[in-house]
Coordinates of C-alpha atoms in Angstrom, one line a residue:
Chain A
M188 CA -81.4 -3.3 -39.4
A189 CA -81.9 -1.0 -36.9
T190 CA -81.4 3.0 -37.5
V191 CA -78.3 4.2 -35.3
L192 CA -79.4 7.1 -32.9
S193 CA -75.8 9.4 -32.8
G194 CA -75.4 10.8 -29.6
T195 CA -72.5 12.8 -31.0
L196 CA -74.8 14.6 -33.6
V197 CA -76.9 15.7 -30.8
A198 CA -74.2 16.8 -28.7
Q199 CA -72.7 19.0 -32.0
Q200 CA -76.4 20.7 -32.3
L201 CA -76.0 21.4 -28.3
A202 CA -72.7 22.9 -28.6
T203 CA -73.4 25.2 -31.2
K204 CA -76.8 26.4 -29.0
L205 CA -74.6 26.9 -25.9
Q206 CA -71.8 28.8 -27.5
K207 CA -74.3 31.2 -28.2
R208 CA -75.4 31.3 -24.8
I209 CA -72.0 31.6 -23.3
G210 CA -71.1 34.4 -25.9
L211 CA -74.4 36.2 -23.8
L212 CA -72.8 35.6 -20.5
R213 CA -69.3 36.7 -21.9
Q214 CA -70.7 40.1 -22.7
Q215 CA -71.8 40.3 -18.9
Q216 CA -68.5 39.3 -17.9
V217 CA -69.5 35.9 -16.5
I218 CA -67.5 33.2 -17.6
P219 CA -68.8 30.2 -16.6
T220 CA -66.9 27.8 -14.5
L221 CA -67.0 24.3 -13.5
A222 CA -65.0 22.5 -10.7
T223 CA -64.1 18.7 -10.9
I224 CA -63.3 16.8 -8.1
I225 CA -60.9 13.4 -8.6
V226 CA -59.6 11.8 -5.5
G227 CA -57.1 9.4 -6.1
N228 CA -55.7 8.2 -9.4
D229 CA -59.1 6.2 -11.5
K230 CA -57.7 6.2 -14.8
A231 CA -61.2 6.1 -16.4
S232 CA -62.1 9.1 -13.8
L233 CA -59.2 11.0 -15.4
L234 CA -59.6 10.2 -18.9
Y235 CA -63.5 11.2 -18.7
A236 CA -62.7 14.5 -16.8
N237 CA -59.6 15.2 -20.0
R238 CA -63.2 15.0 -22.0
Q239 CA -64.8 17.2 -20.2
Q240 CA -61.6 19.6 -20.2
Q241 CA -61.2 19.7 -23.8
T242 CA -65.4 20.1 -24.5
A243 CA -65.5 22.6 -22.1
S244 CA -62.1 24.6 -23.4
N245 CA -64.2 24.3 -26.6
L246 CA -67.1 25.9 -25.5
G247 CA -65.3 28.8 -23.6
I248 CA -66.0 27.5 -20.0
N249 CA -63.5 27.4 -17.8
Y250 CA -62.7 24.0 -15.9
Q251 CA -61.1 23.5 -12.7
L252 CA -59.7 20.3 -12.5
I253 CA -58.9 19.3 -8.4
T254 CA -57.3 16.2 -8.1
L255 CA -56.5 15.4 -4.7
S256 CA -54.1 12.1 -3.1
Q257 CA -55.9 8.8 -2.2
Q258 CA -55.0 9.2 1.3
T259 CA -57.5 12.0 1.6
T260 CA -60.2 11.9 4.6
E261 CA -63.6 12.3 4.2
Q262 CA -63.1 15.8 6.7
Q263 CA -60.5 17.3 4.2
L264 CA -62.4 16.7 0.8
L265 CA -65.3 18.4 2.8
Q266 CA -63.3 21.2 3.6
V267 CA -62.4 21.7 -0.3
I268 CA -66.2 21.5 -1.1
Q269 CA -66.8 24.2 1.4
E270 CA -64.3 26.2 -0.1
L271 CA -65.8 25.8 -3.9
N272 CA -69.1 26.4 -2.3
Q273 CA -67.8 29.4 -1.2
D274 CA -65.8 30.6 -4.4
V275 CA -67.7 33.0 -6.2
I276 CA -66.0 32.0 -9.6
V277 CA -66.9 28.5 -9.3
D278 CA -70.7 28.0 -11.0
A279 CA -70.9 24.2 -10.5
I280 CA -69.0 21.3 -9.0
L281 CA -68.4 17.8 -9.9
I282 CA -67.2 15.1 -7.5
Q283 CA -66.1 12.0 -9.9
T284 CA -66.7 8.7 -8.3
P285 CA -65.3 6.5 -7.6
L286 CA -63.8 8.0 -4.3
P287 CA -61.8 6.1 -1.9
A288 CA -63.7 3.0 0.1
A289 CA -63.3 5.3 3.6
I290 CA -65.4 8.2 1.9
N291 CA -69.1 7.9 1.5
P292 CA -70.2 9.4 -1.9
Q293 CA -73.8 10.6 -0.6
V294 CA -72.7 11.9 2.8
I295 CA -70.1 14.0 0.5
R296 CA -72.6 15.0 -2.7
Q297 CA -75.0 16.4 0.0
Q298 CA -72.2 18.7 1.2
V299 CA -72.0 20.2 -2.4
A300 CA -74.2 23.4 -2.3
P301 CA -77.6 22.8 -4.1
I302 CA -77.1 25.9 -6.7
K303 CA -74.0 24.5 -7.7
D304 CA -74.9 20.7 -7.7
V305 CA -74.1 20.2 -11.1
E306 CA -75.1 16.7 -11.2
G307 CA -78.2 17.2 -9.1
Q308 CA -78.0 14.3 -6.8
S309 CA -78.3 16.7 -3.7
A310 CA -82.0 15.7 -1.9
E311 CA -82.9 19.2 -2.6
S312 CA -82.4 18.9 -6.4
I313 CA -83.8 15.1 -6.4
G314 CA -86.7 16.3 -4.5
R315 CA -87.3 19.0 -6.8
L316 CA -87.1 16.7 -9.8
W317 CA -89.7 14.1 -8.5
N318 CA -92.1 16.8 -7.4
G319 CA -91.5 18.8 -11.2
Q320 CA -90.2 22.0 -9.9
S321 CA -87.4 23.6 -11.8
G322 CA -83.7 22.4 -10.5
N323 CA -80.3 20.7 -11.5
L324 CA -80.8 17.2 -13.2
P325 CA -78.8 14.6 -13.1
T326 CA -76.8 14.6 -17.0
T327 CA -76.9 11.1 -18.1
A328 CA -80.7 11.3 -17.9
V329 CA -80.8 14.7 -19.1
A330 CA -78.8 13.4 -22.2
I331 CA -81.3 10.3 -22.8
M332 CA -84.7 12.5 -22.9
K333 CA -82.6 15.1 -25.5
L334 CA -81.8 12.1 -27.4
L335 CA -85.0 11.0 -27.7
H336 CA -86.6 14.3 -28.3
F337 CA -84.1 15.4 -31.3
Y338 CA -84.9 12.0 -33.0
Q339 CA -88.9 13.2 -32.3
I340 CA -89.4 10.0 -30.2
A341 CA -92.6 10.8 -28.6
V342 CA -92.7 8.7 -25.1
S343 CA -95.9 9.4 -24.7
K344 CA -98.4 6.2 -23.8
K345 CA -94.9 4.1 -24.9
H346 CA -94.0 1.6 -22.4
V347 CA -90.4 2.0 -21.4
V348 CA -88.4 -0.3 -19.4
I349 CA -85.1 0.9 -17.8
V350 CA -82.8 -1.6 -16.5
G351 CA -80.5 0.0 -13.6
R352 CA -81.7 1.9 -10.7
S353 CA -78.9 3.9 -10.1
S354 CA -79.2 7.2 -8.6
I355 CA -77.3 9.2 -11.6
V356 CA -79.4 7.3 -14.5
G357 CA -82.3 5.0 -13.7
K358 CA -84.4 6.7 -11.0
P359 CA -84.0 10.3 -12.3
L360 CA -84.8 9.0 -15.6
A361 CA -87.7 7.4 -14.4
A362 CA -89.0 10.8 -13.2
L363 CA -88.5 12.7 -16.2
L364 CA -90.3 10.2 -18.3
L365 CA -93.3 10.3 -16.2
R366 CA -93.6 13.5 -16.5
E367 CA -93.6 13.3 -20.6
N368 CA -96.7 10.2 -19.5
A369 CA -94.6 7.6 -20.7
T370 CA -95.3 4.0 -18.6
V371 CA -92.2 3.3 -16.9
T372 CA -90.8 -0.5 -15.6
I373 CA -87.7 -0.1 -13.0
A374 CA -85.6 -3.2 -13.5
H375 CA -82.6 -4.1 -11.7
S376 CA -79.8 -7.5 -10.7
Y377 CA -83.1 -8.5 -8.3
T378 CA -85.6 -8.7 -11.8
D379 CA -87.0 -11.9 -12.4
N380 CA -87.5 -12.8 -16.0
L381 CA -85.5 -9.8 -16.8
A382 CA -86.0 -10.9 -20.9
S383 CA -90.0 -11.4 -20.7
L384 CA -89.7 -7.6 -19.4
T385 CA -87.5 -6.4 -21.4
R386 CA -89.1 -7.8 -24.7
Q387 CA -92.2 -5.9 -23.9
A388 CA -90.2 -2.4 -23.6
D389 CA -91.4 -0.3 -26.8
I390 CA -88.1 1.9 -25.7
L391 CA -85.5 -0.2 -23.5
V392 CA -82.8 1.8 -21.5
V393 CA -79.7 -0.1 -20.2
A394 CA -77.5 1.1 -17.7
I395 CA -76.0 -1.7 -15.5
G396 CA -72.7 -1.4 -16.5
K397 CA -72.2 -5.0 -17.9
A398 CA -70.6 -5.2 -21.3
N399 CA -72.7 -6.5 -23.7
F400 CA -75.3 -8.2 -21.5
I401 CA -78.2 -7.3 -23.4
T402 CA -78.2 -9.6 -26.1
A403 CA -80.8 -10.1 -29.0
K404 CA -83.0 -12.4 -27.4
Y405 CA -83.8 -9.4 -24.8
V406 CA -85.4 -7.0 -27.5
H407 CA -88.6 -7.0 -29.6
P408 CA -88.5 -6.1 -32.7
G409 CA -89.6 -2.7 -33.4
C410 CA -87.9 -1.9 -30.1
I411 CA -85.7 1.8 -29.6
V412 CA -82.8 0.7 -27.6
I413 CA -80.3 3.0 -25.3
D414 CA -77.6 1.9 -24.1
V415 CA -75.7 4.2 -21.4
G416 CA -73.1 1.3 -20.5
T417 CA -69.4 2.3 -21.3
N418 CA -67.2 -0.8 -20.5
R419 CA -64.1 -2.4 -21.9
D420 CA -64.6 -5.6 -23.4
A421 CA -61.9 -8.6 -22.9
T422 CA -59.9 -7.1 -25.5
G423 CA -59.5 -3.5 -24.1
K424 CA -62.4 -2.1 -26.6
I425 CA -65.1 0.2 -25.5
V426 CA -68.5 -1.2 -25.5
G427 CA -71.9 -0.8 -24.1
D428 CA -74.1 -2.4 -22.0
V429 CA -75.7 -4.1 -25.1
A430 CA -74.1 -6.7 -27.9
F431 CA -74.6 -3.9 -30.6
Q432 CA -74.4 -6.1 -33.8
Q433 CA -77.1 -8.8 -32.4
V434 CA -79.4 -6.2 -31.4
Q435 CA -79.3 -3.6 -34.2
A436 CA -80.5 -6.6 -36.2
V437 CA -83.2 -7.1 -34.2
A438 CA -84.3 -3.4 -32.7
Q439 CA -85.9 -0.3 -34.8
M440 CA -83.4 2.2 -33.2
I441 CA -80.1 2.1 -31.1
T442 CA -77.9 3.9 -29.8
P443 CA -73.8 2.8 -30.1
V444 CA -71.1 3.0 -28.0
P445 CA -69.2 5.1 -28.2
G446 CA -71.2 8.0 -29.8
G447 CA -74.1 7.5 -28.3
I448 CA -75.3 8.5 -24.6
G449 CA -71.9 9.2 -23.6
P450 CA -70.7 12.4 -25.8
L451 CA -74.0 13.9 -25.1
T452 CA -73.5 13.6 -21.1
V453 CA -70.7 15.5 -21.2
M454 CA -72.3 18.2 -23.6
S455 CA -75.7 18.0 -20.9
L456 CA -73.2 18.2 -18.4
L457 CA -71.9 21.5 -19.7
E458 CA -75.3 22.7 -20.7
Q459 CA -76.2 22.7 -16.8
V460 CA -73.1 24.8 -16.1
V461 CA -74.1 27.3 -18.3
M462 CA -78.2 26.9 -16.8
I463 CA -76.1 27.8 -13.3
A464 CA -74.1 30.8 -14.5
E465 CA -77.5 32.0 -16.1
R466 CA -79.4 31.6 -13.0
R467 CA -76.8 33.4 -10.8
E468 CA -76.3 36.0 -13.3
K469 CA -79.8 36.9 -13.3
Q470 CA -80.4 36.7 -9.7
H471 CA -77.5 38.3 -8.4
G472 CA -75.6 39.7 -11.2
R473 CA -71.7 39.5 -10.5
Chain B
M234 CA -111.6 -16.7 -2.8
A235 CA -108.9 -14.5 -1.6
T236 CA -107.7 -13.5 2.1
V237 CA -108.9 -10.4 3.4
L238 CA -105.8 -8.1 4.7
S239 CA -107.3 -5.6 7.6
G240 CA -105.6 -2.4 7.5
T241 CA -107.3 -2.3 10.6
L242 CA -105.6 -4.6 12.5
V243 CA -101.9 -3.6 11.4
A244 CA -103.4 -0.3 12.7
Q245 CA -104.2 -1.8 16.0
Q246 CA -100.7 -3.2 16.3
L247 CA -99.3 -0.1 15.5
A248 CA -101.2 1.8 18.0
T249 CA -100.0 -0.1 20.8
K250 CA -96.6 0.1 19.9
L251 CA -97.3 4.0 20.0
Q252 CA -98.9 4.1 23.1
K253 CA -95.5 3.2 24.9
R254 CA -93.5 5.5 22.8
I255 CA -96.0 8.4 23.8
G256 CA -95.6 7.2 27.2
L257 CA -91.9 7.5 27.2
L258 CA -92.1 11.3 25.6
R259 CA -94.8 12.2 27.8
Q260 CA -92.1 10.8 31.0
Q261 CA -89.8 13.7 29.2
Q262 CA -92.4 16.3 29.4
V263 CA -92.9 16.2 25.6
I264 CA -96.2 15.9 24.3
P265 CA -96.4 15.2 20.7
T266 CA -98.5 17.8 18.7
L267 CA -99.7 17.6 14.8
A268 CA -101.6 21.0 13.4
T269 CA -103.6 20.0 10.7
I270 CA -104.4 23.4 8.1
I271 CA -107.9 23.1 6.3
V272 CA -108.9 26.0 3.9
G273 CA -112.7 26.1 3.0
N274 CA -115.1 23.6 4.3
D275 CA -114.5 20.3 2.1
K276 CA -116.7 17.7 3.9
A277 CA -114.6 14.9 3.1
S278 CA -111.4 16.9 4.5
L279 CA -113.0 17.8 7.6
L280 CA -114.3 13.9 8.3
Y281 CA -110.6 13.2 7.9
A282 CA -109.5 15.3 10.1
N283 CA -112.0 13.9 12.8
R284 CA -110.7 10.6 12.1
Q285 CA -107.3 12.0 13.0
Q286 CA -108.5 14.0 16.1
Q287 CA -110.2 10.9 17.5
T288 CA -107.1 8.6 16.7
A289 CA -104.9 11.3 17.8
S290 CA -106.6 12.0 21.3
N291 CA -107.3 8.0 21.8
L292 CA -103.2 7.5 22.1
G293 CA -102.2 10.8 24.0
I294 CA -101.1 13.0 20.8
N295 CA -102.4 17.1 21.0
Y296 CA -104.1 17.4 17.9
Q297 CA -104.6 21.7 16.5
L298 CA -107.2 22.1 13.7
I299 CA -106.4 25.2 12.0
T300 CA -109.8 25.6 9.9
L301 CA -109.1 28.8 7.6
S302 CA -111.8 30.1 5.4
Q303 CA -112.2 29.9 1.7
Q304 CA -111.7 33.4 0.8
T305 CA -108.0 32.5 2.6
T306 CA -105.4 34.1 0.7
E307 CA -102.2 32.2 -0.4
Q308 CA -99.9 34.8 1.7
Q309 CA -101.9 34.4 4.6
L310 CA -101.8 31.0 4.5
L311 CA -98.3 31.2 4.0
Q312 CA -98.0 33.4 7.4
V313 CA -100.1 30.8 9.2
I314 CA -97.3 28.0 8.0
Q315 CA -94.6 30.4 9.4
E316 CA -95.9 30.6 12.6
L317 CA -96.2 26.9 12.9
N318 CA -92.9 26.5 11.8
Q319 CA -91.9 28.7 14.8
D320 CA -94.2 27.3 17.0
V321 CA -91.9 25.2 19.2
I322 CA -94.9 23.3 20.6
V323 CA -96.0 21.9 17.1
D324 CA -93.7 19.0 16.0
A325 CA -95.8 18.3 12.6
I326 CA -97.9 20.2 10.1
L327 CA -100.3 18.6 8.0
I328 CA -102.2 20.6 5.2
Q329 CA -105.4 19.2 3.7
T330 CA -106.0 19.2 0.2
P331 CA -108.2 20.3 -1.5
L332 CA -107.1 23.7 -1.5
P333 CA -109.4 26.7 -2.8
A334 CA -107.9 27.0 -6.9
A335 CA -106.4 29.9 -6.3
I336 CA -103.9 28.8 -3.7
N337 CA -101.2 26.3 -5.2
P338 CA -100.2 23.5 -2.9
Q339 CA -97.1 22.6 -4.5
V340 CA -95.7 26.5 -3.8
I341 CA -97.8 26.0 0.0
R342 CA -96.0 22.5 0.4
Q343 CA -92.4 23.8 0.1
Q344 CA -93.1 26.3 2.7
V345 CA -93.4 24.1 5.6
A346 CA -90.4 23.3 7.3
P347 CA -88.9 20.3 6.3
I348 CA -88.4 18.8 9.9
K349 CA -92.0 19.3 10.3
D350 CA -93.4 18.3 7.0
V351 CA -95.5 15.2 8.3
E352 CA -96.5 14.6 4.6
G353 CA -93.3 14.0 3.6
Q354 CA -93.9 16.5 0.5
S355 CA -90.5 18.8 0.6
A356 CA -88.4 18.9 -1.9
E357 CA -86.0 17.9 0.8
S358 CA -88.2 15.1 2.3
I359 CA -89.0 13.4 -1.3
G360 CA -85.1 13.8 -2.4
R361 CA -83.9 12.1 0.6
L362 CA -86.5 9.2 0.1
W363 CA -84.9 8.4 -3.2
N364 CA -81.4 8.9 -1.8
G365 CA -82.2 6.1 0.7
Q366 CA -81.7 8.7 3.9
S367 CA -84.1 8.7 6.6
G368 CA -86.6 11.7 6.5
N369 CA -90.2 12.3 6.5
L370 CA -91.9 10.0 4.3
P371 CA -95.5 10.0 2.8
T372 CA -97.5 8.5 5.3
T373 CA -99.9 6.6 2.7
A374 CA -96.9 4.8 0.8
V375 CA -95.3 4.0 4.4
A376 CA -98.9 2.6 5.3
I377 CA -99.0 0.2 2.3
M378 CA -95.3 -1.0 3.5
K379 CA -96.4 -1.9 6.6
L380 CA -99.2 -3.7 5.5
L381 CA -96.9 -6.2 3.3
H382 CA -94.5 -6.1 6.2
F383 CA -97.3 -7.6 8.9
Y384 CA -98.6 -10.0 6.7
Q385 CA -95.0 -11.2 6.3
I386 CA -95.5 -10.4 1.8
A387 CA -92.1 -9.9 0.9
V388 CA -91.5 -8.0 -2.4
S389 CA -88.0 -8.9 -3.4
K390 CA -87.8 -10.1 -7.1
K391 CA -91.6 -9.6 -7.3
H392 CA -93.0 -7.1 -9.9
V393 CA -95.2 -4.5 -8.3
V394 CA -97.4 -2.5 -10.8
I395 CA -98.7 0.6 -9.3
V396 CA -101.6 2.3 -11.1
G397 CA -101.6 6.0 -10.3
R398 CA -98.4 8.3 -10.5
S399 CA -99.2 10.9 -7.7
S400 CA -97.0 12.2 -5.2
I401 CA -98.2 11.0 -2.2
V402 CA -99.0 7.5 -3.1
G403 CA -97.5 6.3 -6.4
K404 CA -94.2 7.9 -7.1
P405 CA -93.0 7.6 -3.3
L406 CA -94.1 3.8 -3.1
A407 CA -92.1 3.0 -6.1
A408 CA -89.1 4.4 -4.1
L409 CA -89.8 2.0 -1.2
L410 CA -90.5 -1.0 -3.3
L411 CA -87.3 -0.1 -4.9
R412 CA -85.5 -0.1 -1.6
E413 CA -87.0 -3.8 -1.1
N414 CA -85.6 -4.8 -4.5
A415 CA -89.1 -4.9 -6.1
T416 CA -89.4 -4.4 -10.3
V417 CA -91.4 -1.9 -10.4
T418 CA -93.9 -0.4 -12.9
I419 CA -95.8 2.6 -13.0
A420 CA -99.1 3.3 -15.0
H421 CA -101.7 5.7 -15.0
S422 CA -103.9 7.2 -17.1
Y423 CA -101.9 7.8 -20.0
T424 CA -100.9 3.8 -20.0
D425 CA -101.8 1.7 -23.0
N426 CA -103.2 -2.0 -22.4
L427 CA -103.5 -1.5 -18.8
A428 CA -105.1 -4.8 -18.1
S429 CA -102.0 -6.5 -19.9
L430 CA -99.6 -4.4 -17.4
T431 CA -102.1 -4.9 -14.1
R432 CA -102.3 -9.1 -15.3
Q433 CA -98.7 -9.6 -15.1
A434 CA -98.2 -8.2 -11.3
D435 CA -97.3 -10.1 -8.5
I436 CA -98.7 -7.5 -6.3
L437 CA -101.1 -4.6 -8.1
V438 CA -101.2 -1.2 -6.0
V439 CA -104.1 1.0 -7.1
A440 CA -104.0 4.8 -6.3
I441 CA -106.4 6.2 -9.1
G442 CA -109.6 7.7 -7.1
K443 CA -112.4 5.9 -9.7
A444 CA -114.8 3.9 -7.5
N445 CA -114.6 0.2 -8.7
F446 CA -112.5 0.9 -11.9
I447 CA -110.2 -2.6 -11.3
T448 CA -112.6 -5.1 -11.9
A449 CA -111.5 -9.1 -12.6
K450 CA -110.1 -8.6 -16.2
Y451 CA -107.3 -6.5 -14.6
V452 CA -106.3 -9.4 -11.9
H453 CA -103.9 -12.5 -12.6
P454 CA -104.9 -15.2 -10.4
G455 CA -102.5 -15.5 -7.5
C456 CA -101.8 -11.9 -7.6
I457 CA -102.0 -9.5 -4.0
V458 CA -104.1 -6.7 -4.5
I459 CA -103.7 -3.7 -2.7
D460 CA -106.7 -0.7 -3.0
V461 CA -105.9 2.8 -1.8
G462 CA -109.0 4.4 -3.1
T463 CA -111.4 5.6 -1.2
N464 CA -114.8 6.8 -3.2
R465 CA -118.0 6.8 -2.9
D466 CA -120.7 5.2 -5.3
A467 CA -123.5 6.1 -6.5
T468 CA -125.6 5.2 -3.7
G469 CA -123.1 7.1 -1.6
K470 CA -121.2 3.8 0.1
I471 CA -117.6 4.2 0.5
V472 CA -116.0 2.0 -2.2
G473 CA -112.1 1.8 -3.0
D474 CA -110.7 2.1 -6.7
V475 CA -111.3 -2.0 -6.7
A476 CA -114.7 -4.0 -7.6
F477 CA -113.9 -5.9 -4.4
Q478 CA -116.4 -8.4 -4.7
Q479 CA -115.2 -10.0 -8.4
V480 CA -111.9 -9.3 -7.5
Q481 CA -111.6 -11.2 -4.4
A482 CA -113.2 -14.0 -6.3
V483 CA -109.8 -14.2 -8.4
A484 CA -107.1 -12.6 -6.5
Q485 CA -105.0 -14.1 -3.9
M486 CA -104.9 -11.6 -1.5
I487 CA -106.7 -8.0 -1.2
T488 CA -107.7 -5.2 1.0
P489 CA -110.8 -4.0 1.6
V490 CA -112.4 -0.4 1.9
P491 CA -113.2 0.7 4.1
G492 CA -110.9 -1.1 6.8
G493 CA -107.7 -1.3 4.4
I494 CA -105.1 1.2 3.8
G495 CA -107.1 4.1 5.0
P496 CA -107.4 3.1 8.9
L497 CA -103.2 2.5 8.1
T498 CA -102.9 5.5 6.8
V499 CA -103.9 7.5 9.8
M500 CA -102.1 5.8 12.0
S501 CA -98.8 5.8 10.2
L502 CA -99.5 9.4 10.2
L503 CA -99.6 9.8 13.8
E504 CA -96.8 7.6 14.3
Q505 CA -94.6 10.3 12.0
V506 CA -95.8 12.9 14.7
V507 CA -94.3 10.7 17.3
M508 CA -90.7 10.2 15.3
I509 CA -90.5 13.7 15.1
A510 CA -91.4 14.3 18.3
E511 CA -88.7 12.1 19.3
R512 CA -86.1 13.2 16.7
R513 CA -86.8 16.8 18.2
E514 CA -86.4 15.6 21.8
K515 CA -83.3 13.9 21.2
Q516 CA -81.5 16.7 19.0
H517 CA -82.4 19.6 21.2
G518 CA -84.4 18.6 24.3
R519 CA -87.6 20.9 25.6

């Protein structure tokens, strides 16, 4: 029976550290501030924003939630971003997806000032990540690395198989793992014989957004399984991309959903807000 | 016996296309211009620059070779780059490595104006590559894709194993392969059981700079082997990272060294010079 790796526990530890750093910033009259933009009324986006807001508030981070109507044009959204880019109060800007079909998220994300790009999605941020330079990092990928570090799971020389090649998880995670000398395979919807690949993984990371997709046959005994998915199953219950019960019977360690990467991603996001505030304070004072 | 994939042949075909594009630019009074900087007197760098110069000259591309003494400081080199950034005649800037130990190539490369960054090594260029946006691309990675396209080797659903994780070959090549739906594994000096991984490859790309390192035991029959290395063996002969004779007996297809990725990289570099000149001509006129 696999050990369950609690993301909640790691998030709590991180929260304690963050409170101290926020206290120091407050002594300099700086209150870290995150602005989240939601366009339309996607329920999951609003729920996620609520969770950000509560956690931010508990930590002492200011939070601006900007909700725009479904009819918002790309031009109008760009204007809101420009204003937030200029706003000296705002440290970090998050643009929640999904956006309305008429708006191209790729175009939009490139308009966020790289220093305020808390999702680490600007070309500048992504390039710095692959070049090994400091910068804002995609927070889900960071959360996964934090979990591994917390549980002292070294990735050097390990074969990590990542299922999913998104710009917020799969690809940036590969960069972070390579920095720590993991051998990395990136698999995805076009991958042939997926199970024969995933069964070779020392560490298996799944981020594909398909409820309970990874069953026991995909997992080698001794594998460490990281489940990044958050889906609802037919009964409305929140489940991951991994069929938890059957995989837990095979794997060595596994993250649950909920209580795994999710809460740690929110905390990693807020840590990045604090990092940006610290960087701005150091460089410019305020 | 494996089919030999000739990079020289692909380079010749590309040269013919480039000559037409250069002709069109010349009608607009634009002569594409590459400036290459060499610091110190590394023999291999000078030889490579000579090859660039000859090929550029044959095509009708202007070529400036700037050689600086081994004693050049980072500050002095930065000043040369600033001047080239400003120079309206210069389309593209290439900084040859190795640089003297006192100069950090990472710092230097970030000072090249992204539009003139012909090696695609600026954070902006690397980020755009991973984000799927247009921009300057690392030319060796491009050369590999060109060879695969020329020989109509589809990578979709194929498992490509890349040995070597450099910023000019391994990592950017992974990005280009993922765009075309390959499953990608990145292995390197820390990889355990390398042969058991490489033997799974449908396509094996080797870029590690170790003469004749990949022997027959690393290769599965039917594999397509791309050798990116250029080394000298004990007798002074130019050889690749792959032990050509024994691997040719096993593989389905293989690139030779010399005559493989090398000449195609030079031509891909010059194509990127032409692309930059075309982009500048389109955007600004001159």
